[in-house]
Amino acid sequence: MRLLITNDDGILALGIECLRAAADPLGEVTVVAPDREQSATSHSLTLHHPLRPIPRGERRWQVDGTPTDCVMLAIEALMPERPDFVLSGINHGQNMGEDVLYSGTVAAAMEGLALGVPSIAISFAGGDLRADVTQLREQVKVLTPLLKHLTSLPKFPSKTLFNVNLPPRPAGEVKGVKLTRLGRRVYSESVAPMKDPWGRPIYWIGGGEISWSGEEDSDFRAIEDGYVSVTPLHLDLTYYDVLQGAGTWWRDL
Ligand code: MN
């Protein structure tokens, strides 16, 4: 089995090292990852300058581009044969609810799927990574069996990527795996007003308070309860309920 690994935290991130450790027992791993952090770059593609892959060992490249660039470059150019799976992560921080719309980690898996390769995004739902380094390393034990299962399904669901979040606790205290749907995330005070060195107003997006809401079967509830969360996602954003109820809001024009 051929596995392509990428991430959005950059090739030097601890998370990608852990994902590699988790995936190595499953097959031949190729790593193609950004040369620096690309978190929250979503599905952006570099069109206005060329990409220069630099080899960093056997089947390992760093690329001066986004996670999406990395997946496209790996599949279309760098790998002699197409991968059987794209694995993206382990992201330093959760990707639950609306996070998946901003996430470079999830976007890389979306790109894999768009190119016809079954894909899995993996994120570690820990807050302060400096404090969580041990827990992140420990997740390898949790992740290998899960990846083994998902990559050996008799039929990987079509048009689907799996969004996996790992709970911030020691591997021995992870309660199990739950299938979930996306919850809702609410940011408050996420734009911080500041002054630049010349006293002019600037704004820094980030920080603030994050709160979550969602049903019993939502991703954040699973994480809160100490489970690994697995959410199937697909690329079709069509809102079928509204389309099917079009009689109430649409008329032929
Ligand atoms: Mn990231």
mmCIF file of C-alpha atoms and ligand atoms in Angstrom:
data_model
loop_
_atom_site.group_PDB
_atom_site.id
_atom_site.type_symbol
_atom_site.label_atom_id
_atom_site.label_comp_id
_atom_site.label_asym_id
_atom_site.label_seq_id
_atom_site.Cartn_x
_atom_site.Cartn_y
_atom_site.Cartn_z
ATOM 1 C CA MET A 1 0.000 0.000 0.000
ATOM 2 C CA ARG A 2 1.284 3.461 -0.925
ATOM 3 C CA LEU A 3 0.495 6.315 1.443
ATOM 4 C CA LEU A 4 0.997 10.011 0.825
ATOM 5 C CA ILE A 5 1.417 12.093 3.963
ATOM 6 C CA THR A 6 1.142 15.865 4.129
ATOM 7 C CA ASN A 7 0.093 18.497 6.657
ATOM 8 C CA ASP A 8 -0.419 22.228 7.103
ATOM 9 C CA ASP A 9 1.948 22.779 10.036
ATOM 10 C CA GLY A 10 5.032 22.277 7.886
ATOM 11 C CA ILE A 11 7.419 19.407 7.311
ATOM 12 C CA LEU A 12 9.273 20.035 10.594
ATOM 13 C CA ALA A 13 6.153 19.783 12.758
ATOM 14 C CA LEU A 14 5.966 17.106 15.409
ATOM 15 C CA GLY A 15 2.503 16.087 14.200
ATOM 16 C CA ILE A 16 3.693 14.916 10.789
ATOM 17 C CA GLU A 17 6.484 12.938 12.445
ATOM 18 C CA CYS A 18 3.854 11.227 14.626
ATOM 19 C CA LEU A 19 1.607 10.522 11.634
ATOM 20 C CA ARG A 20 4.534 8.985 9.834
ATOM 21 C CA ALA A 21 5.268 6.789 12.847
ATOM 22 C CA ALA A 22 1.606 5.730 12.927
ATOM 23 C CA ALA A 23 1.463 5.002 9.176
ATOM 24 C CA ASP A 24 4.853 3.345 8.650
ATOM 25 C CA PRO A 25 3.601 -0.136 9.659
ATOM 26 C CA LEU A 26 0.868 0.080 6.997
ATOM 27 C CA GLY A 27 2.874 0.472 3.827
ATOM 28 C CA GLU A 28 5.241 2.643 1.821
ATOM 29 C CA VAL A 29 5.053 6.229 3.014
ATOM 30 C CA THR A 30 5.871 9.296 0.913
ATOM 31 C CA VAL A 31 5.951 12.686 2.639
ATOM 32 C CA VAL A 32 5.338 15.872 0.649
ATOM 33 C CA ALA A 33 4.729 18.797 2.956
ATOM 34 C CA PRO A 34 4.959 22.593 3.107
ATOM 35 C CA ASP A 35 8.304 24.111 4.102
ATOM 36 C CA ARG A 36 6.569 26.280 6.722
ATOM 37 C CA GLU A 37 3.349 26.536 8.624
ATOM 38 C CA GLN A 38 0.311 26.907 6.363
ATOM 39 C CA SER A 39 -2.474 26.608 8.933
ATOM 40 C CA ALA A 40 -5.820 28.176 7.974
ATOM 41 C CA THR A 41 -4.832 28.414 4.317
ATOM 42 C CA SER A 42 -7.820 26.232 3.479
ATOM 43 C CA HIS A 43 -7.881 24.995 -0.111
ATOM 44 C CA SER A 44 -5.646 27.671 -1.604
ATOM 45 C CA LEU A 45 -3.531 26.872 -4.616
ATOM 46 C CA THR A 46 -0.339 28.660 -5.677
ATOM 47 C CA LEU A 47 -0.838 29.965 -9.201
ATOM 48 C CA HIS A 48 1.434 32.991 -9.375
ATOM 49 C CA HIS A 49 4.844 31.481 -8.809
ATOM 50 C CA PRO A 50 6.339 28.068 -9.529
ATOM 51 C CA LEU A 51 6.806 25.421 -6.852
ATOM 52 C CA ARG A 52 10.211 24.045 -6.035
ATOM 53 C CA PRO A 53 10.219 20.635 -4.321
ATOM 54 C CA ILE A 54 13.391 20.003 -2.312
ATOM 55 C CA PRO A 55 14.232 16.358 -1.512
ATOM 56 C CA ARG A 56 14.725 15.749 2.219
ATOM 57 C CA GLY A 57 15.564 12.071 2.227
ATOM 58 C CA GLU A 58 14.017 9.072 0.553
ATOM 59 C CA ARG A 59 10.417 9.706 -0.553
ATOM 60 C CA ARG A 60 10.364 12.969 1.380
ATOM 61 C CA TRP A 61 10.022 16.457 -0.095
ATOM 62 C CA GLN A 62 9.461 19.921 1.239
ATOM 63 C CA VAL A 63 7.558 22.320 -0.989
ATOM 64 C CA ASP A 64 7.305 26.103 -0.880
ATOM 65 C CA GLY A 65 3.543 25.928 -1.197
ATOM 66 C CA THR A 66 0.244 25.130 0.462
ATOM 67 C CA PRO A 67 -1.044 21.743 1.584
ATOM 68 C CA THR A 68 -3.207 21.583 -1.547
ATOM 69 C CA ASP A 69 -0.139 22.330 -3.711
ATOM 70 C CA CYS A 70 1.692 19.491 -1.973
ATOM 71 C CA VAL A 71 -1.016 16.928 -2.682
ATOM 72 C CA MET A 72 -1.371 17.995 -6.295
ATOM 73 C CA LEU A 73 2.384 18.022 -6.864
ATOM 74 C CA ALA A 74 2.876 14.656 -5.155
ATOM 75 C CA ILE A 75 0.163 12.882 -7.113
ATOM 76 C CA GLU A 76 0.682 14.563 -10.474
ATOM 77 C CA ALA A 77 4.466 14.849 -10.485
ATOM 78 C CA LEU A 78 6.589 13.495 -7.647
ATOM 79 C CA MET A 79 5.241 10.017 -6.941
ATOM 80 C CA PRO A 80 6.032 7.440 -9.629
ATOM 81 C CA GLU A 81 2.704 5.748 -8.865
ATOM 82 C CA ARG A 82 -0.486 7.147 -7.411
ATOM 83 C CA PRO A 83 -0.957 6.713 -3.679
ATOM 84 C CA ASP A 84 -3.725 4.471 -2.371
ATOM 85 C CA PHE A 85 -4.477 6.972 0.397
ATOM 86 C CA VAL A 86 -3.722 10.561 1.336
ATOM 87 C CA LEU A 87 -3.209 11.134 5.060
ATOM 88 C CA SER A 88 -3.046 14.719 6.289
ATOM 89 C CA GLY A 89 -1.879 15.741 9.757
ATOM 90 C CA ILE A 90 -1.506 15.261 12.584
ATOM 91 C CA ASN A 91 -2.638 18.862 12.891
ATOM 92 C CA HIS A 92 -1.591 20.764 15.993
ATOM 93 C CA GLY A 93 -5.085 21.696 17.131
ATOM 94 C CA GLN A 94 -8.595 20.439 16.563
ATOM 95 C CA ASN A 95 -10.453 20.649 13.265
ATOM 96 C CA MET A 96 -14.073 20.329 14.282
ATOM 97 C CA GLY A 97 -17.274 22.035 13.196
ATOM 98 C CA GLU A 98 -16.645 25.065 10.969
ATOM 99 C CA ASP A 99 -12.882 24.662 11.441
ATOM 100 C CA VAL A 100 -12.966 22.302 8.479
ATOM 101 C CA LEU A 101 -13.755 25.282 6.236
ATOM 102 C CA TYR A 102 -10.523 27.080 7.200
ATOM 103 C CA SER A 103 -8.291 24.118 7.741
ATOM 104 C CA GLY A 104 -5.317 23.413 5.490
ATOM 105 C CA THR A 105 -5.176 19.918 6.985
ATOM 106 C CA VAL A 106 -8.704 19.064 5.895
ATOM 107 C CA ALA A 107 -8.217 20.831 2.543
ATOM 108 C CA ALA A 108 -5.267 18.578 1.746
ATOM 109 C CA ALA A 109 -7.534 15.567 2.263
ATOM 110 C CA MET A 110 -10.172 17.263 0.108
ATOM 111 C CA GLU A 111 -7.594 17.669 -2.638
ATOM 112 C CA GLY A 112 -6.704 14.000 -2.389
ATOM 113 C CA LEU A 113 -10.366 13.142 -2.737
ATOM 114 C CA ALA A 114 -10.811 15.583 -5.631
ATOM 115 C CA LEU A 115 -7.954 13.760 -7.386
ATOM 116 C CA GLY A 116 -9.698 10.447 -6.794
ATOM 117 C CA VAL A 117 -7.636 9.185 -3.850
ATOM 118 C CA PRO A 118 -9.370 8.128 -0.612
ATOM 119 C CA SER A 119 -8.236 10.577 2.055
ATOM 120 C CA ILE A 120 -8.131 11.009 5.806
ATOM 121 C CA ALA A 121 -7.443 14.196 7.786
ATOM 122 C CA ILE A 122 -6.166 13.812 11.340
ATOM 123 C CA SER A 123 -6.012 16.497 14.026
ATOM 124 C CA PHE A 124 -4.998 16.516 17.672
ATOM 125 C CA ALA A 125 -7.520 18.434 19.723
ATOM 126 C CA GLY A 126 -4.987 19.653 22.283
ATOM 127 C CA GLY A 127 -4.657 23.308 23.127
ATOM 128 C CA ASP A 128 -1.156 24.251 24.193
ATOM 129 C CA LEU A 129 1.084 21.974 22.169
ATOM 130 C CA ARG A 130 4.118 22.593 24.374
ATOM 131 C CA ALA A 131 2.179 21.008 27.212
ATOM 132 C CA ASP A 132 0.734 18.275 25.039
ATOM 133 C CA VAL A 133 3.849 16.975 23.296
ATOM 134 C CA THR A 134 3.776 13.689 25.200
ATOM 135 C CA GLN A 135 0.090 13.187 24.525
ATOM 136 C CA LEU A 136 0.541 13.934 20.827
ATOM 137 C CA ARG A 137 3.333 11.356 20.633
ATOM 138 C CA GLU A 138 1.159 8.858 22.459
ATOM 139 C CA GLN A 139 -1.585 9.199 19.877
ATOM 140 C CA VAL A 140 0.467 7.043 17.527
ATOM 141 C CA LYS A 141 -0.757 4.028 19.529
ATOM 142 C CA VAL A 142 -4.369 5.086 19.037
ATOM 143 C CA LEU A 143 -3.962 6.065 15.418
ATOM 144 C CA THR A 144 -2.264 3.021 13.919
ATOM 145 C CA PRO A 145 -5.197 0.621 14.527
ATOM 146 C CA LEU A 146 -7.687 3.228 13.322
ATOM 147 C CA LEU A 147 -5.705 3.861 10.124
ATOM 148 C CA LYS A 148 -5.283 0.130 9.674
ATOM 149 C CA HIS A 149 -9.046 -0.269 9.791
ATOM 150 C CA LEU A 150 -9.896 2.652 7.502
ATOM 151 C CA THR A 151 -7.293 1.728 4.902
ATOM 152 C CA SER A 152 -8.299 -1.922 4.764
ATOM 153 C CA LEU A 153 -12.047 -1.495 4.343
ATOM 154 C CA PRO A 154 -13.338 -3.799 1.593
ATOM 155 C CA LYS A 155 -14.853 -0.663 0.090
ATOM 156 C CA PHE A 156 -13.790 2.807 1.197
ATOM 157 C CA PRO A 157 -16.951 4.926 0.904
ATOM 158 C CA SER A 158 -16.895 6.825 -2.391
ATOM 159 C CA LYS A 159 -16.810 10.649 -2.506
ATOM 160 C CA THR A 160 -15.873 10.634 1.174
ATOM 161 C CA LEU A 161 -13.019 11.818 3.307
ATOM 162 C CA PHE A 162 -12.735 11.017 6.974
ATOM 163 C CA ASN A 163 -12.043 13.827 9.415
ATOM 164 C CA VAL A 164 -10.414 12.385 12.530
ATOM 165 C CA ASN A 165 -9.887 14.313 15.775
ATOM 166 C CA LEU A 166 -7.838 12.833 18.605
ATOM 167 C CA PRO A 167 -8.654 13.749 22.217
ATOM 168 C CA PRO A 168 -6.005 15.504 24.326
ATOM 169 C CA ARG A 169 -5.392 12.778 26.861
ATOM 170 C CA PRO A 170 -2.916 9.955 27.375
ATOM 171 C CA ALA A 171 -3.422 7.050 24.969
ATOM 172 C CA GLY A 172 -4.423 4.731 27.818
ATOM 173 C CA GLU A 173 -7.285 7.060 28.750
ATOM 174 C CA VAL A 174 -8.839 7.298 25.289
ATOM 175 C CA LYS A 175 -12.256 5.706 25.671
ATOM 176 C CA GLY A 176 -12.773 4.534 22.103
ATOM 177 C CA VAL A 177 -13.817 5.846 18.698
ATOM 178 C CA LYS A 178 -17.125 7.534 17.905
ATOM 179 C CA LEU A 179 -18.666 8.246 14.538
ATOM 180 C CA THR A 180 -19.800 11.852 14.615
ATOM 181 C CA ARG A 181 -21.119 14.785 12.625
ATOM 182 C CA LEU A 182 -19.761 18.317 12.599
ATOM 183 C CA GLY A 183 -20.715 20.459 15.585
ATOM 184 C CA ARG A 184 -20.852 24.257 15.671
ATOM 185 C CA ARG A 185 -18.072 26.488 16.820
ATOM 186 C CA VAL A 186 -18.539 30.019 18.071
ATOM 187 C CA TYR A 187 -15.613 32.407 18.294
ATOM 188 C CA SER A 188 -15.960 35.539 20.348
ATOM 189 C CA GLU A 189 -13.528 38.452 20.439
ATOM 190 C CA SER A 190 -11.414 36.790 17.795
ATOM 191 C CA VAL A 191 -10.251 40.108 16.306
ATOM 192 C CA ALA A 192 -7.835 41.870 18.653
ATOM 193 C CA PRO A 193 -7.349 45.609 18.029
ATOM 194 C CA MET A 194 -3.747 46.765 18.540
ATOM 195 C CA LYS A 195 -1.396 49.582 17.567
ATOM 196 C CA ASP A 196 1.572 49.243 15.229
ATOM 197 C CA PRO A 197 4.947 50.792 16.290
ATOM 198 C CA TRP A 198 3.795 54.097 14.730
ATOM 199 C CA GLY A 199 0.573 54.158 16.720
ATOM 200 C CA ARG A 200 -1.672 53.255 13.808
ATOM 201 C CA PRO A 201 -4.550 50.825 14.380
ATOM 202 C CA ILE A 202 -3.975 47.209 13.387
ATOM 203 C CA TYR A 203 -6.006 44.085 14.020
ATOM 204 C CA TRP A 204 -4.839 40.571 14.750
ATOM 205 C CA ILE A 205 -7.205 37.704 14.023
ATOM 206 C CA GLY A 206 -6.884 34.951 16.595
ATOM 207 C CA GLY A 207 -7.142 34.327 20.313
ATOM 208 C CA GLY A 208 -10.453 35.107 21.974
ATOM 209 C CA GLU A 209 -12.830 32.557 23.351
ATOM 210 C CA ILE A 210 -13.986 29.475 21.497
ATOM 211 C CA SER A 211 -17.168 27.780 22.535
ATOM 212 C CA TRP A 212 -18.808 24.766 20.970
ATOM 213 C CA SER A 213 -22.288 23.528 20.542
ATOM 214 C CA GLY A 214 -23.676 20.429 18.953
ATOM 215 C CA GLU A 215 -25.780 17.371 19.461
ATOM 216 C CA GLU A 216 -24.812 14.280 21.390
ATOM 217 C CA ASP A 217 -23.382 12.803 18.172
ATOM 218 C CA SER A 218 -21.208 15.815 17.309
ATOM 219 C CA ASP A 219 -17.432 15.818 16.983
ATOM 220 C CA PHE A 220 -16.722 18.169 19.867
ATOM 221 C CA ARG A 221 -18.915 16.160 22.239
ATOM 222 C CA ALA A 222 -16.956 12.994 21.414
ATOM 223 C CA ILE A 223 -13.669 14.810 22.057
ATOM 224 C CA GLU A 224 -14.978 16.309 25.284
ATOM 225 C CA ASP A 225 -16.002 12.848 26.460
ATOM 226 C CA GLY A 226 -12.544 11.423 25.670
ATOM 227 C CA TYR A 227 -13.264 9.606 22.420
ATOM 228 C CA VAL A 228 -11.594 9.777 19.034
ATOM 229 C CA SER A 229 -14.028 11.480 16.652
ATOM 230 C CA VAL A 230 -14.433 10.245 13.075
ATOM 231 C CA THR A 231 -16.634 12.374 10.795
ATOM 232 C CA PRO A 232 -17.299 11.437 7.180
ATOM 233 C CA LEU A 233 -17.217 14.549 4.970
ATOM 234 C CA HIS A 234 -17.899 15.060 1.306
ATOM 235 C CA LEU A 235 -17.198 17.855 -1.128
ATOM 236 C CA ASP A 236 -20.759 18.506 -2.260
ATOM 237 C CA LEU A 237 -21.879 21.655 -0.409
ATOM 238 C CA THR A 238 -25.382 21.509 -1.893
ATOM 239 C CA TYR A 239 -28.003 21.973 0.817
ATOM 240 C CA TYR A 240 -30.423 19.228 -0.182
ATOM 241 C CA ASP A 241 -33.100 20.084 2.418
ATOM 242 C CA VAL A 242 -33.456 23.594 0.968
ATOM 243 C CA LEU A 243 -33.331 22.307 -2.591
ATOM 244 C CA GLN A 244 -36.051 19.774 -1.911
ATOM 245 C CA GLY A 245 -38.181 22.373 -0.118
ATOM 246 C CA ALA A 246 -37.760 24.830 -3.001
ATOM 247 C CA GLY A 247 -41.551 25.013 -3.430
ATOM 248 C CA THR A 248 -41.688 27.334 -0.409
ATOM 249 C CA TRP A 249 -39.170 29.934 -1.626
ATOM 250 C CA TRP A 250 -38.670 29.549 -5.369
ATOM 251 C CA ARG A 251 -40.820 30.371 -8.360
ATOM 252 C CA ASP A 252 -39.976 30.079 -12.055
ATOM 253 C CA LEU A 253 -38.631 33.410 -13.266
HETATM 254 MN MN MN B 1 -2.252 23.479 11.336
#
